[in-house]
PDB file of C-alpha atoms (C1' of nucleotides) in Angstrom:
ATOM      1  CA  UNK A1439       4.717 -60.960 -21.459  1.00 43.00           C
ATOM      2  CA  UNK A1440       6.579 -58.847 -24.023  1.00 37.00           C
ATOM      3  CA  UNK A1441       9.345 -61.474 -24.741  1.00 40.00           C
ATOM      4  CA  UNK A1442       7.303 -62.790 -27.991  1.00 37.00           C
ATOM      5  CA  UNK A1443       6.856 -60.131 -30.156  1.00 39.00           C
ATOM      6  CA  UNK A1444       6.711 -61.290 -34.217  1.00 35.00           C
ATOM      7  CA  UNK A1445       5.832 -65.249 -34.663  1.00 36.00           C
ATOM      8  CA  UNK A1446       2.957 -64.947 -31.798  1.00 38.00           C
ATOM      9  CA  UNK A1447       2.178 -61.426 -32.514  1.00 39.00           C
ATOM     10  CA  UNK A1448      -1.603 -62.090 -33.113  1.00 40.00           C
ATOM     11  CA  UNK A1449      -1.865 -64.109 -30.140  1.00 43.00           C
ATOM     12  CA  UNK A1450      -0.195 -62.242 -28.065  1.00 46.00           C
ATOM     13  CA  UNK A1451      -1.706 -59.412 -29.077  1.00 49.00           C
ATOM     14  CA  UNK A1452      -5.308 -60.794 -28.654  1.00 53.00           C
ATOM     15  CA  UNK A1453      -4.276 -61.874 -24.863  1.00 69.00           C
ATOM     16  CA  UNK A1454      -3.141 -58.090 -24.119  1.00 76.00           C
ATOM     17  CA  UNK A1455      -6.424 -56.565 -25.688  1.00 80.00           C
ATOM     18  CA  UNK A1456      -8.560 -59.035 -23.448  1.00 84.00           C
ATOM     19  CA  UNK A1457      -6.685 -57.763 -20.487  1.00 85.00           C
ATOM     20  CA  UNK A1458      -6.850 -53.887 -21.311  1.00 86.00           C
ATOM     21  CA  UNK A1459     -10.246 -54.499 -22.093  1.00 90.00           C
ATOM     22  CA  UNK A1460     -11.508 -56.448 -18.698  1.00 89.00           C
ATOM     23  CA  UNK A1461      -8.937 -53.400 -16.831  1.00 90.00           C
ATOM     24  CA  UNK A1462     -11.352 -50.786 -18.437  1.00 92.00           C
ATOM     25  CA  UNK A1463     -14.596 -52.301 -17.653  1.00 93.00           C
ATOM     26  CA  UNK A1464     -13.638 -52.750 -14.567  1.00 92.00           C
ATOM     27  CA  UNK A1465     -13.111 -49.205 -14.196  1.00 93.00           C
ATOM     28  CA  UNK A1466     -16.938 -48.367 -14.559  1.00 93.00           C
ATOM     29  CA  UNK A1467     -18.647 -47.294 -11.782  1.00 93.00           C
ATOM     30  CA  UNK A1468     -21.545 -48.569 -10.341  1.00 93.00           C
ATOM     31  CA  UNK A1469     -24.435 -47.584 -11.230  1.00 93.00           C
ATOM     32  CA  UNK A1470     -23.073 -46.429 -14.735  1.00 93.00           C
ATOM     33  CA  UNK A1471     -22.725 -48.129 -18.296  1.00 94.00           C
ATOM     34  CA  UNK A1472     -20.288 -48.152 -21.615  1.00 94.00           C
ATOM     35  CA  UNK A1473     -20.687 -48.685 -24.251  1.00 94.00           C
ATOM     36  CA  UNK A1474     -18.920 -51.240 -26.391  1.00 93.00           C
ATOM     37  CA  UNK A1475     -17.082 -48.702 -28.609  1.00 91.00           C
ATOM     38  CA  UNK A1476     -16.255 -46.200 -25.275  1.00 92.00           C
ATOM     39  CA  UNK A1477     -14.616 -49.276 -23.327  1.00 93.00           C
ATOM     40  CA  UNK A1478     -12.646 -50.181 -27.258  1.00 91.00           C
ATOM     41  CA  UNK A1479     -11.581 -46.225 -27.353  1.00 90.00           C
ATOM     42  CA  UNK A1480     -10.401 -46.587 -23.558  1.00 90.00           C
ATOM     43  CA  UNK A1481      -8.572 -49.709 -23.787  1.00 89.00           C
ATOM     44  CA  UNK A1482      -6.459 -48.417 -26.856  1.00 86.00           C
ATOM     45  CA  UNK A1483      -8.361 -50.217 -29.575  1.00 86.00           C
ATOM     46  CA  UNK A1484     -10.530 -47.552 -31.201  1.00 87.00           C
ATOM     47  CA  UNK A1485     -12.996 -49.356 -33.418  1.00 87.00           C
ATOM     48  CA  UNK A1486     -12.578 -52.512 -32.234  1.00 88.00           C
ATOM     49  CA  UNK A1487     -16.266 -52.667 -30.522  1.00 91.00           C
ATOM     50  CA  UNK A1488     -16.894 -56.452 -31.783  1.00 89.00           C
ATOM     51  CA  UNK A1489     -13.541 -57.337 -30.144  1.00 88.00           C
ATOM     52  CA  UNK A1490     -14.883 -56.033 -26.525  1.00 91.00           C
ATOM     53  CA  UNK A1491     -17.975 -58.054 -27.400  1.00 89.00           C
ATOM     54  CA  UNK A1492     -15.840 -60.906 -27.789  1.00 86.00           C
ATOM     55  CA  UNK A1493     -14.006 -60.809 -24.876  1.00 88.00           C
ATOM     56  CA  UNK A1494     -17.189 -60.419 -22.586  1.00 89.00           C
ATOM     57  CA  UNK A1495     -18.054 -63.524 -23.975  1.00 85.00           C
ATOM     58  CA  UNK A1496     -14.945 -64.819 -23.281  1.00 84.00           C
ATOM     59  CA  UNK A1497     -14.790 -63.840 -19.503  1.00 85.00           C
ATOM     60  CA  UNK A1498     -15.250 -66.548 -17.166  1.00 82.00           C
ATOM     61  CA  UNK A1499     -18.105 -67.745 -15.183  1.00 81.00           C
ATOM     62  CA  UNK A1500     -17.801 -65.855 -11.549  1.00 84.00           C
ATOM     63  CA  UNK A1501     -15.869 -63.158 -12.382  1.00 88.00           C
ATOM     64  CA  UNK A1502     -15.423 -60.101 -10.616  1.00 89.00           C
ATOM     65  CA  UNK A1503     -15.393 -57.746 -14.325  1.00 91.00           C
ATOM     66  CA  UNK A1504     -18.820 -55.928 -13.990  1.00 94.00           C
ATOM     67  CA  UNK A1505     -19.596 -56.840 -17.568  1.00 93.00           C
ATOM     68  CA  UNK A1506     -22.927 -55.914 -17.502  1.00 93.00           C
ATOM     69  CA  UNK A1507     -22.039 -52.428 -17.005  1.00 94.00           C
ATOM     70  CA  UNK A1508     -21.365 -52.660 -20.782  1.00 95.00           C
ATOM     71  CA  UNK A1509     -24.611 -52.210 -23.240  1.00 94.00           C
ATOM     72  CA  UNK A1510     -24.575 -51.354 -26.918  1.00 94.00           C
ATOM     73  CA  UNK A1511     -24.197 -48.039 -28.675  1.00 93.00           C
ATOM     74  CA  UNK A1512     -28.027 -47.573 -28.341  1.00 92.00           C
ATOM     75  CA  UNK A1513     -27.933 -47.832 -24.662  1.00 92.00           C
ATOM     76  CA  UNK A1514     -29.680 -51.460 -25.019  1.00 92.00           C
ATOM     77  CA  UNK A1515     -28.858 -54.808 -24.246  1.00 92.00           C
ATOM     78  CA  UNK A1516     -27.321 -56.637 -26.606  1.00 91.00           C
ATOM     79  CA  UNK A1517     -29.110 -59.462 -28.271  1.00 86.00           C
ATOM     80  CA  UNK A1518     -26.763 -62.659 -27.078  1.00 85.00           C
ATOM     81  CA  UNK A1519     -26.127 -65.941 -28.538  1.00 77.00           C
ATOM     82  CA  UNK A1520     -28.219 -68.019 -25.062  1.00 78.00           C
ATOM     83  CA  UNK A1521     -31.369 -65.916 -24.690  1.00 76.00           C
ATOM     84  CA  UNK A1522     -31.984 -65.086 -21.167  1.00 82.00           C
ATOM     85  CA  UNK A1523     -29.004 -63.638 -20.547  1.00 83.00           C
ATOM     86  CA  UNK A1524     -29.830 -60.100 -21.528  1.00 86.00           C
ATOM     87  CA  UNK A1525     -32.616 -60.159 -18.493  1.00 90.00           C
ATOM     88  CA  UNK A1526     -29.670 -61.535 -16.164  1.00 90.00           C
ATOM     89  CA  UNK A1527     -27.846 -58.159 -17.093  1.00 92.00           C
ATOM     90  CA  UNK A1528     -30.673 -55.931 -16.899  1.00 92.00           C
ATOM     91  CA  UNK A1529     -31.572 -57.265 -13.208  1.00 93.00           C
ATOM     92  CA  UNK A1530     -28.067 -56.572 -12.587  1.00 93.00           C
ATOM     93  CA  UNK A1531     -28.085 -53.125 -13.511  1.00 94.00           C
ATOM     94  CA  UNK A1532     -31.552 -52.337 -12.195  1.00 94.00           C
ATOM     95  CA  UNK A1533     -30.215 -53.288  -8.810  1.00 95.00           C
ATOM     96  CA  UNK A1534     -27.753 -50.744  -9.549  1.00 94.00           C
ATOM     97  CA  UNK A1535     -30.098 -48.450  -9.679  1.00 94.00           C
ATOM     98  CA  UNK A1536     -30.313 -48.011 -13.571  1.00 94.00           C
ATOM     99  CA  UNK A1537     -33.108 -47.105 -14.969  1.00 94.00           C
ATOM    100  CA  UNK A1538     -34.466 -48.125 -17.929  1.00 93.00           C
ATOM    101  CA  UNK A1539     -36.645 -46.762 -20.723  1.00 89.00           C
ATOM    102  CA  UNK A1540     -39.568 -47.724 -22.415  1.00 85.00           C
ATOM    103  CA  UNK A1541     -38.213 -50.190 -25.210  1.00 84.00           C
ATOM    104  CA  UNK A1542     -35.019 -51.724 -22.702  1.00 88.00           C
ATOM    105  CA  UNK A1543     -33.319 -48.719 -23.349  1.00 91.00           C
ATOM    106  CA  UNK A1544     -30.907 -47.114 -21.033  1.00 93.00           C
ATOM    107  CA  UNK A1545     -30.607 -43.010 -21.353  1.00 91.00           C
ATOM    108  CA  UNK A1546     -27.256 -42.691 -22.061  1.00 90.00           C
ATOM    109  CA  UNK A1547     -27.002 -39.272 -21.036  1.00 88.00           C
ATOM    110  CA  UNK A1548     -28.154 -40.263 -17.983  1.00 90.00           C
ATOM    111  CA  UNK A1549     -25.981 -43.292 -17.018  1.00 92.00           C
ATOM    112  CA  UNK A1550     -23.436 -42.899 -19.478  1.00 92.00           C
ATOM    113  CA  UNK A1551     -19.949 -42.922 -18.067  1.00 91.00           C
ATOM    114  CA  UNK A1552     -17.995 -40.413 -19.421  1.00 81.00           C
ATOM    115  CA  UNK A1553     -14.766 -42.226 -18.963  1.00 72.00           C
ATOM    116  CA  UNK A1554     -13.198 -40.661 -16.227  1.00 67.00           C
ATOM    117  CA  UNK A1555     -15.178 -39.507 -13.122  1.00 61.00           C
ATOM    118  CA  UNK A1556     -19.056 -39.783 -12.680  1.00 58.00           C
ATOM    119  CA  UNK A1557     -20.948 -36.843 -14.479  1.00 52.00           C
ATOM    120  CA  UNK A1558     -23.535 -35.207 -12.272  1.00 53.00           C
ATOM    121  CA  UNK A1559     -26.314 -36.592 -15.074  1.00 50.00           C
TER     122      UNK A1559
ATOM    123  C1'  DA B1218      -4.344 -71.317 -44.080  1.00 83.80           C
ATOM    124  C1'  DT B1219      -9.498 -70.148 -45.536  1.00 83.80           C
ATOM    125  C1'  DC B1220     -14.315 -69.381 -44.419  1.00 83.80           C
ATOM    126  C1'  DC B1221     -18.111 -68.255 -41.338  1.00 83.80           C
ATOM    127  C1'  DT B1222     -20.007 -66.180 -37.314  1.00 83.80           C
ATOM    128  C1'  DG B1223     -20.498 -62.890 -33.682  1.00 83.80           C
ATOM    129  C1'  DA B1224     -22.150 -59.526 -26.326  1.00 83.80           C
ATOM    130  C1'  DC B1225     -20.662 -53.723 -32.211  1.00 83.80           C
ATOM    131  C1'  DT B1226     -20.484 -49.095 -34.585  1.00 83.80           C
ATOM    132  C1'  DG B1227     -20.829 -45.129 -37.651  1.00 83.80           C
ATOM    133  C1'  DT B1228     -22.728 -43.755 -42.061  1.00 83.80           C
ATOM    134  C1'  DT B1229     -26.180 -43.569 -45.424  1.00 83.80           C
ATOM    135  C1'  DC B1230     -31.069 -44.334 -47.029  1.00 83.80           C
TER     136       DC B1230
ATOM    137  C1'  DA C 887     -36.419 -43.961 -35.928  1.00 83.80           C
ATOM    138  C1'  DG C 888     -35.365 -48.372 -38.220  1.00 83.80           C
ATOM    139  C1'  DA C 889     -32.780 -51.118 -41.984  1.00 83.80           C
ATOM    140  C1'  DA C 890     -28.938 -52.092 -44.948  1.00 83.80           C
ATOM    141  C1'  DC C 891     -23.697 -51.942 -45.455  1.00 83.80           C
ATOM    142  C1'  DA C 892     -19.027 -52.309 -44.644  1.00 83.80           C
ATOM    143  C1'  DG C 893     -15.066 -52.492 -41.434  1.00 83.80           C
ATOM    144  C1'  DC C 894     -12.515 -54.935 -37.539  1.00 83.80           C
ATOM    145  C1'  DC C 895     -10.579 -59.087 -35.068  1.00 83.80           C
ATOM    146  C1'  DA C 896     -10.550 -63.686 -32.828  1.00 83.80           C
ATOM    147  C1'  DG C 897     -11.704 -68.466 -32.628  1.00 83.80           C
ATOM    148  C1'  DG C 898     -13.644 -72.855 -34.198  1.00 83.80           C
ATOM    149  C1'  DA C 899     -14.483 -76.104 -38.188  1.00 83.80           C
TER     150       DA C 899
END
DNA sequence: ATCCTGACTGTTC
DNA sequence: AGAACAGCCAGGA
């Protein structure tokens, strides 16, 4: 893991983001969401919001990283590339028990994670 | 190696 | 509140 460090630095580096990134969304509790930029911020990559994007998309079919837990900055679903997808997500969190608002919004302030523990609202 | 695209965001209009 | 912009990084052509 840390025995390349210069030629394969970009590689590397990519690989280790993906995997800080999947260990922080993983972190998010039920019932709760992040957004992109939060779960960037948390895995040591401040302002690297596409970059979580990317790696959702890169996550395997069938795996156990709640990525749907993670919605934009506007507590929606992000438009994706196959459309259909976003209503997989928001059946996912409904049966979470997230509520959404009138346009597909989520109230962040409501089901928000803060990062750490779960905020009584 | 260069160019284009994309599950984003904060700022400015 | 919605639209335009620019910044960031990885991967495929």
């Amino acid at each position: 893991m840390r025995k390349l460090r210069s030629t394969r630095r970009t590689v590397n580096a990519g690989a280790a983001s993906y995997r800080r990134i999947y260990a922080v969304v993983r972190r998010i509790p039920r019932g709760r969401v992040a957004s992109y930029g939060q779960v960037a911020r948390l895995a040591g990559l401040p302002g690297h919001a596409r970059q979580v994007g990317y790696a959702m998309y890169a996550l395997p079919a069938g795996t156990k990283v709640p990525w749907h837990r993670v919605v934009n900055a506007a507590g929606a679903v992000s438009r994706r590339r196959v459309p259909g997808a976003e209503l997989t997500q928001r059946m996912l969190l409904e049966r979470e028990g997230v509520r959404f608002g009138a346009r597909g919004r989520i109230p962040l302030d409501r089901y928000g994670w803060n990062g750490r523990a779960i905020a009584a609202r």
